[in-house]
Amino acid sequence: EFWPYLRDDATLARPWAIPGTPGLEHRIGGLEKGDGHGNISYDPANHDFMVRTRAAKVDRIADSLPPLEVDDPDGLAKVLVLGWGSTYGPIGAGVRRVRKAGYHVAQTHLRHLNPLPSDLGDILKRYDKVLVPEMNLGQLSLLLRAKYLVDVVGYNEVRGLPLKAAVLADVIGGLVAEAEGI
């Protein structure tokens, strides 16, 4: 027997019925449903439970994400450059320039933002400084500061153009010099 409102214990996900399957039609919509039965519910306690259950379901996705790969060749870096999205190329080029100048710097790139990878907090705490270049007003920096209590240094450009590797290299180099007391 198909119960569309029962959840998997490990993932909190519900089973999906193939749309149009005879006998498996069920209601969909934006109104809150009661836990375990799927009927519309206006009960405040049920609403609180369901919101928390959906949040926990999203959080558990982090368990299936691969560990972050941190590029810190010699393990001596005090600065981590963390990127996401289209900053990947410019950050990599900027980091290579700074390393070529003899500085130690680490980098990693996020592929998942919600939920964030489960090892991210431990990685951030390994470094004295964390630089997050963004092509916006620093939304990821704000989130990282709030969630991990890390003093993230944001570099933000909102010009509708890609970040420049040379500019990032200057920013990264300055932060590394500051962290290393140079």
PDB file of C-alpha atoms in Angstrom:
ATOM      1  CA  GLU A   1       0.000   0.000   0.000  1.00  0.00           C
ATOM      2  CA  PHE A   2       1.333   3.446  -0.969  1.00  0.00           C
ATOM      3  CA  TRP A   3       1.550   6.091   1.778  1.00  0.00           C
ATOM      4  CA  PRO A   4       2.740   9.354   0.176  1.00  0.00           C
ATOM      5  CA  TYR A   5       3.137  11.171   3.502  1.00  0.00           C
ATOM      6  CA  LEU A   6       5.437   8.714   5.270  1.00  0.00           C
ATOM      7  CA  ARG A   7       9.073   9.778   5.422  1.00  0.00           C
ATOM      8  CA  ASP A   8      12.276   7.825   5.034  1.00  0.00           C
ATOM      9  CA  ASP A   9      13.970   7.734   8.456  1.00  0.00           C
ATOM     10  CA  ALA A  10      17.431   8.535   7.079  1.00  0.00           C
ATOM     11  CA  THR A  11      16.642  11.299   4.577  1.00  0.00           C
ATOM     12  CA  LEU A  12      13.174  12.499   5.685  1.00  0.00           C
ATOM     13  CA  ALA A  13      12.188  12.332   2.012  1.00  0.00           C
ATOM     14  CA  ARG A  14       8.770  11.070   0.998  1.00  0.00           C
ATOM     15  CA  PRO A  15       8.077   8.523  -1.737  1.00  0.00           C
ATOM     16  CA  TRP A  16       6.968   9.856  -5.091  1.00  0.00           C
ATOM     17  CA  ALA A  17       4.078   8.502  -7.069  1.00  0.00           C
ATOM     18  CA  ILE A  18       4.384   8.625 -10.851  1.00  0.00           C
ATOM     19  CA  PRO A  19       1.897  11.320 -11.892  1.00  0.00           C
ATOM     20  CA  GLY A  20      -1.312   9.835 -13.292  1.00  0.00           C
ATOM     21  CA  THR A  21      -0.884   6.381 -11.748  1.00  0.00           C
ATOM     22  CA  PRO A  22      -4.415   5.068 -11.116  1.00  0.00           C
ATOM     23  CA  GLY A  23      -5.214   4.940  -7.426  1.00  0.00           C
ATOM     24  CA  LEU A  24      -2.178   7.015  -6.468  1.00  0.00           C
ATOM     25  CA  GLU A  25      -3.557  10.465  -7.206  1.00  0.00           C
ATOM     26  CA  HIS A  26      -3.068  12.815  -4.284  1.00  0.00           C
ATOM     27  CA  ARG A  27      -3.474  16.460  -3.463  1.00  0.00           C
ATOM     28  CA  ILE A  28      -0.684  18.904  -4.074  1.00  0.00           C
ATOM     29  CA  GLY A  29      -0.556  22.570  -3.271  1.00  0.00           C
ATOM     30  CA  GLY A  30       0.873  25.209  -1.014  1.00  0.00           C
ATOM     31  CA  LEU A  31      -1.290  24.712   2.054  1.00  0.00           C
ATOM     32  CA  GLU A  32       0.239  23.023   5.098  1.00  0.00           C
ATOM     33  CA  LYS A  33      -0.515  19.319   5.371  1.00  0.00           C
ATOM     34  CA  GLY A  34      -0.856  17.267   8.536  1.00  0.00           C
ATOM     35  CA  ASP A  35       2.030  14.992   9.440  1.00  0.00           C
ATOM     36  CA  GLY A  36       1.435  11.389   8.392  1.00  0.00           C
ATOM     37  CA  HIS A  37      -1.868  11.849   6.596  1.00  0.00           C
ATOM     38  CA  GLY A  38      -1.532  14.753   4.157  1.00  0.00           C
ATOM     39  CA  ASN A  39      -4.855  16.411   4.890  1.00  0.00           C
ATOM     40  CA  ILE A  40      -4.825  20.199   5.083  1.00  0.00           C
ATOM     41  CA  SER A  41      -3.977  21.296   8.616  1.00  0.00           C
ATOM     42  CA  TYR A  42      -4.289  24.685  10.303  1.00  0.00           C
ATOM     43  CA  ASP A  43      -2.849  23.427  13.602  1.00  0.00           C
ATOM     44  CA  PRO A  44       0.044  25.694  14.757  1.00  0.00           C
ATOM     45  CA  ALA A  45       1.940  22.835  16.425  1.00  0.00           C
ATOM     46  CA  ASN A  46       1.740  20.757  13.225  1.00  0.00           C
ATOM     47  CA  HIS A  47       2.922  23.736  11.182  1.00  0.00           C
ATOM     48  CA  ASP A  48       5.937  24.193  13.475  1.00  0.00           C
ATOM     49  CA  PHE A  49       6.729  20.469  13.241  1.00  0.00           C
ATOM     50  CA  MET A  50       6.442  20.388   9.454  1.00  0.00           C
ATOM     51  CA  VAL A  51       8.621  23.481   8.941  1.00  0.00           C
ATOM     52  CA  ARG A  52      11.312  21.989  11.185  1.00  0.00           C
ATOM     53  CA  THR A  53      11.019  18.626   9.419  1.00  0.00           C
ATOM     54  CA  ARG A  54      11.506  20.238   6.002  1.00  0.00           C
ATOM     55  CA  ALA A  55      14.556  22.154   7.300  1.00  0.00           C
ATOM     56  CA  ALA A  56      16.024  18.930   8.728  1.00  0.00           C
ATOM     57  CA  LYS A  57      15.387  17.190   5.391  1.00  0.00           C
ATOM     58  CA  VAL A  58      17.443  19.825   3.570  1.00  0.00           C
ATOM     59  CA  ASP A  59      20.183  19.699   6.230  1.00  0.00           C
ATOM     60  CA  ARG A  60      20.514  15.913   5.807  1.00  0.00           C
ATOM     61  CA  ILE A  61      21.421  16.362   2.154  1.00  0.00           C
ATOM     62  CA  ALA A  62      24.844  17.494   3.423  1.00  0.00           C
ATOM     63  CA  ASP A  63      25.488  13.885   4.503  1.00  0.00           C
ATOM     64  CA  SER A  64      25.547  12.844   0.841  1.00  0.00           C
ATOM     65  CA  LEU A  65      27.881  15.626  -0.352  1.00  0.00           C
ATOM     66  CA  PRO A  66      31.520  14.755  -1.029  1.00  0.00           C
ATOM     67  CA  PRO A  67      34.173  16.322   1.210  1.00  0.00           C
ATOM     68  CA  LEU A  68      35.425  19.706   0.060  1.00  0.00           C
ATOM     69  CA  GLU A  69      38.732  19.651  -1.776  1.00  0.00           C
ATOM     70  CA  VAL A  70      41.101  22.248  -0.348  1.00  0.00           C
ATOM     71  CA  ASP A  71      44.051  23.196  -2.544  1.00  0.00           C
ATOM     72  CA  ASP A  72      46.768  23.925   0.033  1.00  0.00           C
ATOM     73  CA  PRO A  73      49.867  22.322  -1.511  1.00  0.00           C
ATOM     74  CA  ASP A  74      52.293  22.658   1.395  1.00  0.00           C
ATOM     75  CA  GLY A  75      49.816  23.056   4.261  1.00  0.00           C
ATOM     76  CA  LEU A  76      51.471  26.308   5.348  1.00  0.00           C
ATOM     77  CA  ALA A  77      48.754  28.705   4.229  1.00  0.00           C
ATOM     78  CA  LYS A  78      47.213  31.076   6.763  1.00  0.00           C
ATOM     79  CA  VAL A  79      44.734  32.433   4.212  1.00  0.00           C
ATOM     80  CA  LEU A  80      41.957  30.512   2.486  1.00  0.00           C
ATOM     81  CA  VAL A  81      40.246  31.923  -0.584  1.00  0.00           C
ATOM     82  CA  LEU A  82      36.733  30.525  -0.812  1.00  0.00           C
ATOM     83  CA  GLY A  83      34.660  30.904  -3.946  1.00  0.00           C
ATOM     84  CA  TRP A  84      31.443  29.764  -5.527  1.00  0.00           C
ATOM     85  CA  GLY A  85      29.930  29.989  -8.978  1.00  0.00           C
ATOM     86  CA  SER A  86      31.672  31.987 -11.672  1.00  0.00           C
ATOM     87  CA  THR A  87      34.491  33.141  -9.378  1.00  0.00           C
ATOM     88  CA  TYR A  88      36.214  29.766  -9.858  1.00  0.00           C
ATOM     89  CA  GLY A  89      38.454  30.783 -12.771  1.00  0.00           C
ATOM     90  CA  PRO A  90      39.572  34.213 -11.530  1.00  0.00           C
ATOM     91  CA  ILE A  91      40.234  32.892  -8.020  1.00  0.00           C
ATOM     92  CA  GLY A  92      42.351  30.030  -9.367  1.00  0.00           C
ATOM     93  CA  ALA A  93      44.356  32.373 -11.581  1.00  0.00           C
ATOM     94  CA  GLY A  94      44.784  34.891  -8.763  1.00  0.00           C
ATOM     95  CA  VAL A  95      45.935  32.194  -6.335  1.00  0.00           C
ATOM     96  CA  ARG A  96      48.453  30.867  -8.873  1.00  0.00           C
ATOM     97  CA  ARG A  97      49.920  34.373  -9.292  1.00  0.00           C
ATOM     98  CA  VAL A  98      50.268  34.814  -5.543  1.00  0.00           C
ATOM     99  CA  ARG A  99      51.905  31.400  -5.139  1.00  0.00           C
ATOM    100  CA  LYS A 100      54.285  32.174  -7.986  1.00  0.00           C
ATOM    101  CA  ALA A 101      55.345  35.265  -6.001  1.00  0.00           C
ATOM    102  CA  GLY A 102      56.300  32.934  -3.133  1.00  0.00           C
ATOM    103  CA  TYR A 103      53.287  33.255  -0.850  1.00  0.00           C
ATOM    104  CA  HIS A 104      51.342  30.423   0.763  1.00  0.00           C
ATOM    105  CA  VAL A 105      47.610  30.519   0.108  1.00  0.00           C
ATOM    106  CA  ALA A 106      44.868  27.893   0.054  1.00  0.00           C
ATOM    107  CA  GLN A 107      41.714  27.814  -2.005  1.00  0.00           C
ATOM    108  CA  THR A 108      38.478  25.872  -2.220  1.00  0.00           C
ATOM    109  CA  HIS A 109      35.295  26.234  -4.213  1.00  0.00           C
ATOM    110  CA  LEU A 110      31.734  25.534  -3.134  1.00  0.00           C
ATOM    111  CA  ARG A 111      29.437  23.610  -5.435  1.00  0.00           C
ATOM    112  CA  HIS A 112      26.622  23.386  -2.887  1.00  0.00           C
ATOM    113  CA  LEU A 113      25.179  26.336  -0.987  1.00  0.00           C
ATOM    114  CA  ASN A 114      22.089  24.884   0.654  1.00  0.00           C
ATOM    115  CA  PRO A 115      22.959  22.926   2.540  1.00  0.00           C
ATOM    116  CA  LEU A 116      26.584  23.873   2.868  1.00  0.00           C
ATOM    117  CA  PRO A 117      29.048  20.956   2.981  1.00  0.00           C
ATOM    118  CA  SER A 118      29.296  19.398   6.439  1.00  0.00           C
ATOM    119  CA  ASP A 119      33.090  19.827   6.615  1.00  0.00           C
ATOM    120  CA  LEU A 120      33.079  23.534   5.739  1.00  0.00           C
ATOM    121  CA  GLY A 121      33.114  24.793   9.335  1.00  0.00           C
ATOM    122  CA  ASP A 122      36.193  22.745  10.225  1.00  0.00           C
ATOM    123  CA  ILE A 123      37.983  23.924   7.086  1.00  0.00           C
ATOM    124  CA  LEU A 124      37.248  27.597   7.742  1.00  0.00           C
ATOM    125  CA  LYS A 125      38.599  27.375  11.295  1.00  0.00           C
ATOM    126  CA  ARG A 126      41.962  26.027  10.075  1.00  0.00           C
ATOM    127  CA  TYR A 127      42.879  29.398   8.569  1.00  0.00           C
ATOM    128  CA  ASP A 128      43.662  32.775  10.137  1.00  0.00           C
ATOM    129  CA  LYS A 129      41.915  34.647   7.332  1.00  0.00           C
ATOM    130  CA  VAL A 130      39.194  33.640   4.884  1.00  0.00           C
ATOM    131  CA  LEU A 131      38.688  35.724   1.746  1.00  0.00           C
ATOM    132  CA  VAL A 132      35.423  35.386  -0.175  1.00  0.00           C
ATOM    133  CA  PRO A 133      35.420  37.191  -3.534  1.00  0.00           C
ATOM    134  CA  GLU A 134      31.868  37.670  -4.773  1.00  0.00           C
ATOM    135  CA  MET A 135      30.174  39.348  -7.705  1.00  0.00           C
ATOM    136  CA  ASN A 136      27.463  40.695  -5.415  1.00  0.00           C
ATOM    137  CA  LEU A 137      27.175  42.555  -2.113  1.00  0.00           C
ATOM    138  CA  GLY A 138      28.636  39.741  -0.033  1.00  0.00           C
ATOM    139  CA  GLN A 139      25.696  37.461   0.688  1.00  0.00           C
ATOM    140  CA  LEU A 140      27.879  34.350   1.109  1.00  0.00           C
ATOM    141  CA  SER A 141      30.256  36.231   3.401  1.00  0.00           C
ATOM    142  CA  LEU A 142      27.343  37.233   5.624  1.00  0.00           C
ATOM    143  CA  LEU A 143      26.052  33.676   5.751  1.00  0.00           C
ATOM    144  CA  LEU A 144      29.480  32.246   6.634  1.00  0.00           C
ATOM    145  CA  ARG A 145      30.007  34.827   9.381  1.00  0.00           C
ATOM    146  CA  ALA A 146      26.620  34.039  10.902  1.00  0.00           C
ATOM    147  CA  LYS A 147      26.762  30.251  10.618  1.00  0.00           C
ATOM    148  CA  TYR A 148      30.413  29.610  11.497  1.00  0.00           C
ATOM    149  CA  LEU A 149      31.387  32.717  13.515  1.00  0.00           C
ATOM    150  CA  VAL A 150      34.410  33.251  11.265  1.00  0.00           C
ATOM    151  CA  ASP A 151      35.645  36.746  10.434  1.00  0.00           C
ATOM    152  CA  VAL A 152      35.299  36.428   6.673  1.00  0.00           C
ATOM    153  CA  VAL A 153      36.927  39.114   4.556  1.00  0.00           C
ATOM    154  CA  GLY A 154      34.704  39.940   1.617  1.00  0.00           C
ATOM    155  CA  TYR A 155      35.846  41.302  -1.709  1.00  0.00           C
ATOM    156  CA  ASN A 156      32.802  42.443  -3.625  1.00  0.00           C
ATOM    157  CA  GLU A 157      32.305  43.782  -7.124  1.00  0.00           C
ATOM    158  CA  VAL A 158      28.875  44.410  -8.571  1.00  0.00           C
ATOM    159  CA  ARG A 159      29.634  45.477 -12.123  1.00  0.00           C
ATOM    160  CA  GLY A 160      28.147  42.692 -14.182  1.00  0.00           C
ATOM    161  CA  LEU A 161      31.651  41.740 -15.341  1.00  0.00           C
ATOM    162  CA  PRO A 162      33.875  38.826 -14.327  1.00  0.00           C
ATOM    163  CA  LEU A 163      36.371  39.390 -11.547  1.00  0.00           C
ATOM    164  CA  LYS A 164      39.906  40.052 -12.775  1.00  0.00           C
ATOM    165  CA  ALA A 165      42.652  37.632 -11.745  1.00  0.00           C
ATOM    166  CA  ALA A 166      45.231  40.421 -11.458  1.00  0.00           C
ATOM    167  CA  VAL A 167      43.014  42.409  -9.107  1.00  0.00           C
ATOM    168  CA  LEU A 168      42.269  39.315  -7.023  1.00  0.00           C
ATOM    169  CA  ALA A 169      45.993  38.507  -6.878  1.00  0.00           C
ATOM    170  CA  ASP A 170      46.627  41.956  -5.371  1.00  0.00           C
ATOM    171  CA  VAL A 171      43.834  41.492  -2.823  1.00  0.00           C
ATOM    172  CA  ILE A 172      44.969  37.955  -1.947  1.00  0.00           C
ATOM    173  CA  GLY A 173      48.626  38.975  -1.727  1.00  0.00           C
ATOM    174  CA  GLY A 174      47.780  41.869   0.601  1.00  0.00           C
ATOM    175  CA  LEU A 175      45.760  39.619   2.891  1.00  0.00           C
ATOM    176  CA  VAL A 176      48.480  36.944   2.939  1.00  0.00           C
ATOM    177  CA  ALA A 177      51.134  39.564   3.738  1.00  0.00           C
ATOM    178  CA  GLU A 178      48.941  40.845   6.582  1.00  0.00           C
ATOM    179  CA  ALA A 179      48.336  37.333   7.953  1.00  0.00           C
ATOM    180  CA  GLU A 180      52.023  36.458   7.811  1.00  0.00           C
ATOM    181  CA  GLY A 181      53.141  39.801   9.278  1.00  0.00           C
ATOM    182  CA  ILE A 182      55.117  40.770   6.182  1.00  0.00           C
TER     183      ILE A 182
END
